[in-house]
GROMACS .gro file of C-alpha atoms in nm:
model
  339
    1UNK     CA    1   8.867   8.661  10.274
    2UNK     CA    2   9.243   8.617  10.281
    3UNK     CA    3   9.322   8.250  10.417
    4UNK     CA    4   9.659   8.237  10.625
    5UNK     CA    5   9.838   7.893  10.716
    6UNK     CA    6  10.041   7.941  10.980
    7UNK     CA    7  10.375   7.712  10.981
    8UNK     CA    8  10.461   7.686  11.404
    9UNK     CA    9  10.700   7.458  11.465
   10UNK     CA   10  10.674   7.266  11.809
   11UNK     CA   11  10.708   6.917  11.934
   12UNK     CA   12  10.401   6.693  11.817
   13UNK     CA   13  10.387   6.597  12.191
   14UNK     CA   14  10.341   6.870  12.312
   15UNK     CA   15  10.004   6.922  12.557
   16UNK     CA   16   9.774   7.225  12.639
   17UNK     CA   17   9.931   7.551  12.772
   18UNK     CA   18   9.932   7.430  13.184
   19UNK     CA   19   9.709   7.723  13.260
   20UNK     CA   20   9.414   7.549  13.072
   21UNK     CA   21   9.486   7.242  13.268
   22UNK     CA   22   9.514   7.449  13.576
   23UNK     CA   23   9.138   7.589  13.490
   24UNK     CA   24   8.976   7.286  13.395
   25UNK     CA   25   8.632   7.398  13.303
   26UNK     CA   26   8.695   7.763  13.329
   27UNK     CA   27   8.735   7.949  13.080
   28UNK     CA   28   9.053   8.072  12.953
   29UNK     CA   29   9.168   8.340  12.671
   30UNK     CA   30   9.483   8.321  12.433
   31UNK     CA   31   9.601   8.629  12.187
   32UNK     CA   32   9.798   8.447  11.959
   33UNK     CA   33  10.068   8.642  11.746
   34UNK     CA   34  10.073   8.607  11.355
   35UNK     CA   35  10.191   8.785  11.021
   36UNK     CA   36   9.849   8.967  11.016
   37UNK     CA   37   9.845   9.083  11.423
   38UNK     CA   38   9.705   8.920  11.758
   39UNK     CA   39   9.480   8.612  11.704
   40UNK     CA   40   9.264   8.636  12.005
   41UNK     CA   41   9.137   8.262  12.137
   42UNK     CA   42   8.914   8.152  12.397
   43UNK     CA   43   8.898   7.758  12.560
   44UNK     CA   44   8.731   7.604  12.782
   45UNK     CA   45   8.607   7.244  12.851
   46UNK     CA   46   8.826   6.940  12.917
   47UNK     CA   47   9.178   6.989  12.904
   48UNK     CA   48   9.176   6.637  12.743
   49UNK     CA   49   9.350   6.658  12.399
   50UNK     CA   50   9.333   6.299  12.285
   51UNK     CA   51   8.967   6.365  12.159
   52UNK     CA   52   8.958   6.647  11.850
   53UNK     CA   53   8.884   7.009  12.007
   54UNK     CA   54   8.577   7.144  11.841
   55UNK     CA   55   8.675   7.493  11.669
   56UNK     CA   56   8.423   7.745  11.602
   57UNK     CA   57   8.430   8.069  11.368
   58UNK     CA   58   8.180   8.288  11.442
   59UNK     CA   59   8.000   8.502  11.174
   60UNK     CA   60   8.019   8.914  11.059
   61UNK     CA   61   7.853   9.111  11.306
   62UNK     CA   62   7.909   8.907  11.596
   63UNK     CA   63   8.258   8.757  11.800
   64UNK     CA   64   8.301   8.443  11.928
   65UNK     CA   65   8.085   8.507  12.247
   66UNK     CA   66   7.756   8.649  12.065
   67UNK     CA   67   7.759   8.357  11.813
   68UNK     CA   68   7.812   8.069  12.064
   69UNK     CA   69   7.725   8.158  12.431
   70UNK     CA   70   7.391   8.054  12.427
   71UNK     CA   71   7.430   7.697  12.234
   72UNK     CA   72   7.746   7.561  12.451
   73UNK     CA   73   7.569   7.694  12.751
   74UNK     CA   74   7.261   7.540  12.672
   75UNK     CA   75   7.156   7.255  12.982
   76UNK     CA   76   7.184   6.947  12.717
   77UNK     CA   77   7.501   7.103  12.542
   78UNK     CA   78   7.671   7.055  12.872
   79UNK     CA   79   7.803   6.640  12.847
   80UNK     CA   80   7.984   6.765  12.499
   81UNK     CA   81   8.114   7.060  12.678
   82UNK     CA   82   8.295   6.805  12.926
   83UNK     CA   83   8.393   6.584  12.731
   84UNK     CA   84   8.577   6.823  12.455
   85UNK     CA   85   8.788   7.170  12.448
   86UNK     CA   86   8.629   7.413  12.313
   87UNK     CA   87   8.829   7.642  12.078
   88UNK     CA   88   8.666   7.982  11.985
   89UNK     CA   89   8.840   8.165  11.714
   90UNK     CA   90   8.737   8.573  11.722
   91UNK     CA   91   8.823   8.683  11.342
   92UNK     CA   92   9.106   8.945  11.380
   93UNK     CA   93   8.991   9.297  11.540
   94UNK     CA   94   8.644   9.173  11.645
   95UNK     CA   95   8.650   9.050  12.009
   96UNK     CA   96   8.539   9.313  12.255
   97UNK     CA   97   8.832   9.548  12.338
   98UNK     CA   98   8.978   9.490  12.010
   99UNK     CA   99   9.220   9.800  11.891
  100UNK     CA  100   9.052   9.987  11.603
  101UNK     CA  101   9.268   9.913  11.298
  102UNK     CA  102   9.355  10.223  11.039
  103UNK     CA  103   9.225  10.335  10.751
  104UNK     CA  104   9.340  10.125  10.463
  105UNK     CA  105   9.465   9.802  10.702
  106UNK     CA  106   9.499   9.501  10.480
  107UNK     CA  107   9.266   9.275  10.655
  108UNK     CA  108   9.317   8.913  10.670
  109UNK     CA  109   9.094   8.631  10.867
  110UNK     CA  110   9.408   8.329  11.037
  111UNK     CA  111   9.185   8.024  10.953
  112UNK     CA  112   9.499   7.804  11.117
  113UNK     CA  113   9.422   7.761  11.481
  114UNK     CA  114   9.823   7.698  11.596
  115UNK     CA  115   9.687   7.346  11.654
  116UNK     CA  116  10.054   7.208  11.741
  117UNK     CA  117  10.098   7.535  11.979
  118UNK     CA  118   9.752   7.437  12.146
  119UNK     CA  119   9.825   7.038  12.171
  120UNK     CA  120   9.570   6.978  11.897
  121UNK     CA  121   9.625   6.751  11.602
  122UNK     CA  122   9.292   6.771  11.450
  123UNK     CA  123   8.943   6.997  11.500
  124UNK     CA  124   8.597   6.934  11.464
  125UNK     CA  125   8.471   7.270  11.339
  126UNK     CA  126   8.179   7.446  11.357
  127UNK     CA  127   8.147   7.762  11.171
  128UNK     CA  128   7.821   8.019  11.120
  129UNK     CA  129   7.805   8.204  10.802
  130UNK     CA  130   8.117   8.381  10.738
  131UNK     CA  131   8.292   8.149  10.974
  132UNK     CA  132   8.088   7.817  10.801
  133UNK     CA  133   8.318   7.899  10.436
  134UNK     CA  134   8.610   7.981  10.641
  135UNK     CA  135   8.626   7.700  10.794
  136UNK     CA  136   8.543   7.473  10.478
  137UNK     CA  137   8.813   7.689  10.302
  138UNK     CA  138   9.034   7.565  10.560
  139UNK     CA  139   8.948   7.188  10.566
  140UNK     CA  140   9.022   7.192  10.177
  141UNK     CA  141   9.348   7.319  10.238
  142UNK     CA  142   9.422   7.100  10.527
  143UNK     CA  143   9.147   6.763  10.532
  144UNK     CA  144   9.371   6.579  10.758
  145UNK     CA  145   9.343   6.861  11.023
  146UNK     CA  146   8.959   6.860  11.021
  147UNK     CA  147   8.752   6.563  11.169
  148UNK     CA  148   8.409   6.675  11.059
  149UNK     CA  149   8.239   6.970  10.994
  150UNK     CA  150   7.906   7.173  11.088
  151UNK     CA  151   7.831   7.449  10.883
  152UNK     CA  152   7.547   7.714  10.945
  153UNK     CA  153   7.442   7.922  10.705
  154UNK     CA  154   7.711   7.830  10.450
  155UNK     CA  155   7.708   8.054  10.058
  156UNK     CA  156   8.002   7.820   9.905
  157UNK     CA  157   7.908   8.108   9.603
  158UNK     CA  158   8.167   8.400   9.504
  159UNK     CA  159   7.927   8.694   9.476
  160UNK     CA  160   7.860   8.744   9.104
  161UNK     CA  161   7.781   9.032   8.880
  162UNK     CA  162   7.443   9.066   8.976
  163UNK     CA  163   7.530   9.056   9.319
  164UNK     CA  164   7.809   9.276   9.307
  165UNK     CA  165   7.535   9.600   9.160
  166UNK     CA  166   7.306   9.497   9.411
  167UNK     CA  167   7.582   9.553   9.652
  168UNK     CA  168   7.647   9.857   9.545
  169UNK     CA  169   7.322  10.020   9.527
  170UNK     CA  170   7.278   9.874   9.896
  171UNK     CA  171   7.604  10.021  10.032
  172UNK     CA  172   7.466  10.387   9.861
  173UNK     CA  173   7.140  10.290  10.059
  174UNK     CA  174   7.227  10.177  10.353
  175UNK     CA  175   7.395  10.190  10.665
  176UNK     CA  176   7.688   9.894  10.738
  177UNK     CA  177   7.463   9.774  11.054
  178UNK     CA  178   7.163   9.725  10.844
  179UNK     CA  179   7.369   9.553  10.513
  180UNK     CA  180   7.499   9.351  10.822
  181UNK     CA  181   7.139   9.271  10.945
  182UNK     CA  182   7.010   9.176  10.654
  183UNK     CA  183   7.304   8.939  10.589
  184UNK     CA  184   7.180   8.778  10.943
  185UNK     CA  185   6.857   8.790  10.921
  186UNK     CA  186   6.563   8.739  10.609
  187UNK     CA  187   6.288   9.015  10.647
  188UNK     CA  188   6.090   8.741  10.734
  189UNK     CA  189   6.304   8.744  11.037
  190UNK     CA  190   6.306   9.087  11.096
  191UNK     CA  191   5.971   9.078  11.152
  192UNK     CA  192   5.924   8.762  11.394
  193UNK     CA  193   6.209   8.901  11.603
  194UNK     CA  194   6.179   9.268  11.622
  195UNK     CA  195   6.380   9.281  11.984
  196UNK     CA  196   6.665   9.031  11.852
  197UNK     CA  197   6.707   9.244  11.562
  198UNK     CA  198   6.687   9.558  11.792
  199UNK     CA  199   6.986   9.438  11.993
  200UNK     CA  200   7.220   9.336  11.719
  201UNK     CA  201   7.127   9.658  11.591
  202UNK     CA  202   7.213   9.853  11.894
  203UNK     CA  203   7.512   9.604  11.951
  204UNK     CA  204   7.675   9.660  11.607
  205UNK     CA  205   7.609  10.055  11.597
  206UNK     CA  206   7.711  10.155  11.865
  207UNK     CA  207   8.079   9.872  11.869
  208UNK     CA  208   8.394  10.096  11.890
  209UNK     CA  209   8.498   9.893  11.692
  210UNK     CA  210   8.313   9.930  11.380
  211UNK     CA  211   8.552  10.007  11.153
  212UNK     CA  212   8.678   9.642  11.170
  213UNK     CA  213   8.316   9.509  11.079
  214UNK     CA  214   8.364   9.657  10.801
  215UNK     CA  215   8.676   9.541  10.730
  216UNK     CA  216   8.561   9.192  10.771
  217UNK     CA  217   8.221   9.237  10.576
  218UNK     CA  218   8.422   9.344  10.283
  219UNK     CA  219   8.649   9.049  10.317
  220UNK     CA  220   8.365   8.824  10.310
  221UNK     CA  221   8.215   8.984  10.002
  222UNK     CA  222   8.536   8.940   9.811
  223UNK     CA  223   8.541   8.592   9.865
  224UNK     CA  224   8.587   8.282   9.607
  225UNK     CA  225   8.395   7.973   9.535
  226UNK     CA  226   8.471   7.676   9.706
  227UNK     CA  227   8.500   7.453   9.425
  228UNK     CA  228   8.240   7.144   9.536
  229UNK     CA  229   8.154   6.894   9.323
  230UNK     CA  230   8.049   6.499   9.399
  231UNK     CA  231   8.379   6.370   9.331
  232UNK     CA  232   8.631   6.561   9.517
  233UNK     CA  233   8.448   6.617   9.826
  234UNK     CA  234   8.568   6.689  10.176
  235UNK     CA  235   8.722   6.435  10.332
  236UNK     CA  236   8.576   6.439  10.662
  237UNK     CA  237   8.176   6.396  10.795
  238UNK     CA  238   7.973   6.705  10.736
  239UNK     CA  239   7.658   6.864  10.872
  240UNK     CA  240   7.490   7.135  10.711
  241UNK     CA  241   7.243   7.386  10.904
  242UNK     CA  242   7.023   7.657  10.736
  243UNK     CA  243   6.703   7.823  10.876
  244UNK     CA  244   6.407   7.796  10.650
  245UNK     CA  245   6.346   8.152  10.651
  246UNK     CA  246   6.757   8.229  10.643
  247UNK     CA  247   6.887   8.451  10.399
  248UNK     CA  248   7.116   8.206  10.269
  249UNK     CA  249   6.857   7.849  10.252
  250UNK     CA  250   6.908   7.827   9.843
  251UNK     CA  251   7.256   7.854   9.899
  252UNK     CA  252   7.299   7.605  10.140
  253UNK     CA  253   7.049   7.360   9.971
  254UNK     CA  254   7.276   7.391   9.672
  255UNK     CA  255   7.552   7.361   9.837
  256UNK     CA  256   7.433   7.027  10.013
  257UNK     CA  257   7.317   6.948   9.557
  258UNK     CA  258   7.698   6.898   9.569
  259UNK     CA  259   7.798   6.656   9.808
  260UNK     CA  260   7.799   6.269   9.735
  261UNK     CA  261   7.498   6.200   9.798
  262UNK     CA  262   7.579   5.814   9.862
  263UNK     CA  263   7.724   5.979  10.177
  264UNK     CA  264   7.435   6.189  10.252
  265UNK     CA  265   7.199   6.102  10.523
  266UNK     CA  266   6.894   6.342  10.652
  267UNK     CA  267   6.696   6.311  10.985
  268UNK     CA  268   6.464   6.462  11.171
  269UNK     CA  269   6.583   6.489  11.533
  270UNK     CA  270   6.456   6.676  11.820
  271UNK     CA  271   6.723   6.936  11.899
  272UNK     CA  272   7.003   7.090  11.695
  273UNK     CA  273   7.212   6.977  12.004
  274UNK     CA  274   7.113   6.615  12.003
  275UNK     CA  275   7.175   6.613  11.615
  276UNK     CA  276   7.547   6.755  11.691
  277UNK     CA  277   7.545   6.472  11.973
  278UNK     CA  278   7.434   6.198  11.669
  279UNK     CA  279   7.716   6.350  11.461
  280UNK     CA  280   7.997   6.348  11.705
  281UNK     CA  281   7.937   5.979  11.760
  282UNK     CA  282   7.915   5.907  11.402
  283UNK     CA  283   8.247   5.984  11.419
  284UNK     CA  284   8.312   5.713  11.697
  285UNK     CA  285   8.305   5.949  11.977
  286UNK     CA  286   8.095   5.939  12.321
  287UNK     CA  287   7.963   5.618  12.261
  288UNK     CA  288   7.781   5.588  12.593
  289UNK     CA  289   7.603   5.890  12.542
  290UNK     CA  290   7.219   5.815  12.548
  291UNK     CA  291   7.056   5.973  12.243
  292UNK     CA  292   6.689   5.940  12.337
  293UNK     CA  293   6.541   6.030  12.053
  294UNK     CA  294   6.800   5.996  11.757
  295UNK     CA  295   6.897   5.673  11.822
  296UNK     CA  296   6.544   5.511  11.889
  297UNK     CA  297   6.346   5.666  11.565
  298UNK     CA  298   6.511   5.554  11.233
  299UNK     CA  299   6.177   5.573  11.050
  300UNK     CA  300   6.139   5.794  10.738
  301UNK     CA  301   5.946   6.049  10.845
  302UNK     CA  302   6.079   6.218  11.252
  303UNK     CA  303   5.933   6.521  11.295
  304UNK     CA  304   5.979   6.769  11.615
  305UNK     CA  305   6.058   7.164  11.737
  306UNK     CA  306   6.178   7.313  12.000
  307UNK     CA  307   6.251   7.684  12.048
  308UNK     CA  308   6.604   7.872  12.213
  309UNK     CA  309   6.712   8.140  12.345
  310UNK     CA  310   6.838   8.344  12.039
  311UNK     CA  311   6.788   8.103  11.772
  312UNK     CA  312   6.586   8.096  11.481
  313UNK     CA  313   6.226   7.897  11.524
  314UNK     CA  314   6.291   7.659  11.249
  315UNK     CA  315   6.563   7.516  11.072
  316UNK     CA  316   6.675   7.251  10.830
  317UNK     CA  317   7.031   7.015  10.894
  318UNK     CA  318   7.171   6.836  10.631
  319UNK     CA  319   7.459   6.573  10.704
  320UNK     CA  320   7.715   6.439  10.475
  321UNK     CA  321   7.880   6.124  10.664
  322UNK     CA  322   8.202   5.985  10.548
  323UNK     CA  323   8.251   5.606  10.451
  324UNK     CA  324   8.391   5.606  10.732
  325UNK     CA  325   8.136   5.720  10.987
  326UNK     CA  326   7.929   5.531  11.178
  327UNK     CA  327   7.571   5.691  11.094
  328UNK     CA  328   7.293   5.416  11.161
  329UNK     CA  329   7.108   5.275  10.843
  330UNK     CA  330   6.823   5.461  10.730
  331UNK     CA  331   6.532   5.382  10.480
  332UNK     CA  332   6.504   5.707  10.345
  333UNK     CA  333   6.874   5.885  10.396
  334UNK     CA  334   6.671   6.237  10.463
  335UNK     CA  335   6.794   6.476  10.769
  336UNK     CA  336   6.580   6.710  10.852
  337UNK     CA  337   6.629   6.966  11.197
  338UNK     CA  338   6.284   7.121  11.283
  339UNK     CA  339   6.360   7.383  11.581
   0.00000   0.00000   0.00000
């Protein structure tokens, strides 16, 4: 996956386009010229941009409004939707209505939001999968840009030899919607959530715009290691979110192996949403918010589920916090998401 940093020039005073402050809550959609072709962006939230915007990168075989719809419109998502933009980033040629690119199109994925052209001076990002090393690609390249980070999903690995044959042999085998499903979803999966699976099936299939899937998928499969080790870690707070049946768990278990762990803290809260609420104000944001459950149960062992719409049944966060974050004290610095 090609990384592009975009140099705009504009004044660092500069506020949010005044249609976004004209729609307030609404929602409201940017396509964004660069090098590589139209950037499409969505916002919507508070047009308040002393707070970071939180920027999300969705993951292959989905757009920005698959991957996200049902988290930020989830009932106890709503106080962080009011209280921050929301930036979603569609990866180039795969929001709906998206031209089909031609045979041969050098693909690239514009990590670099425009944050001057959009008011922004920093982000806290949220990325699933694909997006989840896109957006740690772009943190590396640009920590002071990126206030913390939750990634879902995350394989920091380049694909290696092994990998590559197996590849192979699958893309001989099978279709691009089912190399695609299997990259979403264990068999394990599969099985639990036959009509899920059904309609990304159908959904990815039957796009128009498939030949851009690919495009990305192939991107994605090129990609490098991010080079982690416990010394030269990101700057910022991150939180790390991988089902326990996921495809991917290993990877993001050894991905977490590589973070300080002086600066790693695990919990068990209720809800993946109150854990993002715990993590936002571990970065000294929304202060008043009440955290029932977080903020009451520092013990060593929390343990609770909770099911939504479209998610997995169970899953596992890890958070890295910064030194400077403002994560509570905890005996036994273990995070653990059950949901």
């Amino acid at each position: 996956v090609h990384i592009i940093t975009m140099n705009i020039v504009t004044d660092p005073k500069s506020t949010l386009p005044l249609s976004l402050c004209e729609y307030g809550l609404r929602t409201h959609e940017h396509s964004i010229e660069t090098p590589h072709g139209l950037l499409h962006v969505t916002l919507h939230g508070t047009s308040n941009t002393r707070r970071p915007a939180i920027l999300t990168f969705h993951d292959v075989g989905l757009d920005s409004k698959s991957c996200f719809s049902p988290l930020f419109k989830f009932e106890e998502m709503q106080e962080i939707v009011k209280n921050f933009t929301l930036v979603h980033i569609d990866a180039p040629g795969q929001e709906e209505g998206a031209a089909t690119y031609p045979m041969g199109y050098a693909y690239h994925v514009c990590a670099c939001v425009c944050l001057c052209a959009l008011g922004f001076r920093s982000v806290i990002g949220v990325g699933v999968g694909a997006g989840a090393y896109i957006l740690s690609r772009f943190t590396m390249i640009h920590p002071d840009s990126v206030e913390g980070l939750v990634l879902v999903n995350i394989d920091p690995q380049a694909r290696g030899w092994m990998d590559w044959a197996a590849q192979k042999i699958t893309t001989l085998t099978s279709s691009l919607t089912e190399q695609i499903l299997s990259h979403l979803f264990s068999q394990e999966e599969m099985s639990a959530n036959a009509d899920l699976v059904k309609s990304h099936r159908d959904r990815i299939s039957k796009a128009p715009n498939l030949i851009n899937i690919e495009l990305f998928w192939r991107g994605y499969n090129s990609r490098r290691d991010l080079i982690l080790d416990r010394t030269s870690n990101f700057k910022c707070p991150v939180m790390l979110v991988v089902g326990d049946q996921a495809p991917y768990e290993e990877a993001a278990v050894e991905c977490n192996s590589k973070l300080d762990p002086t600066t790693t803290s695990f919990l068990k809260p209720s809800k993946l949403t109150e854990a993002f609420k715990y993590f936002i104000q571990g970065m000294g944001y929304m202060a008043s918010s009440v955290m029932t459950r977080l903020s009451r149960s520092r013990t060593t062992s929390l343990s609770s589920s909770y099911s939504m719409e479209g998610e997995r049944e169970r899953s596992r966060t890890l958070s890295q916090s910064s030194q400077g974050g403002q994560m509570p004290p905890s005996p036994s610095h273990t995070m653990e998401v059950s949901c």
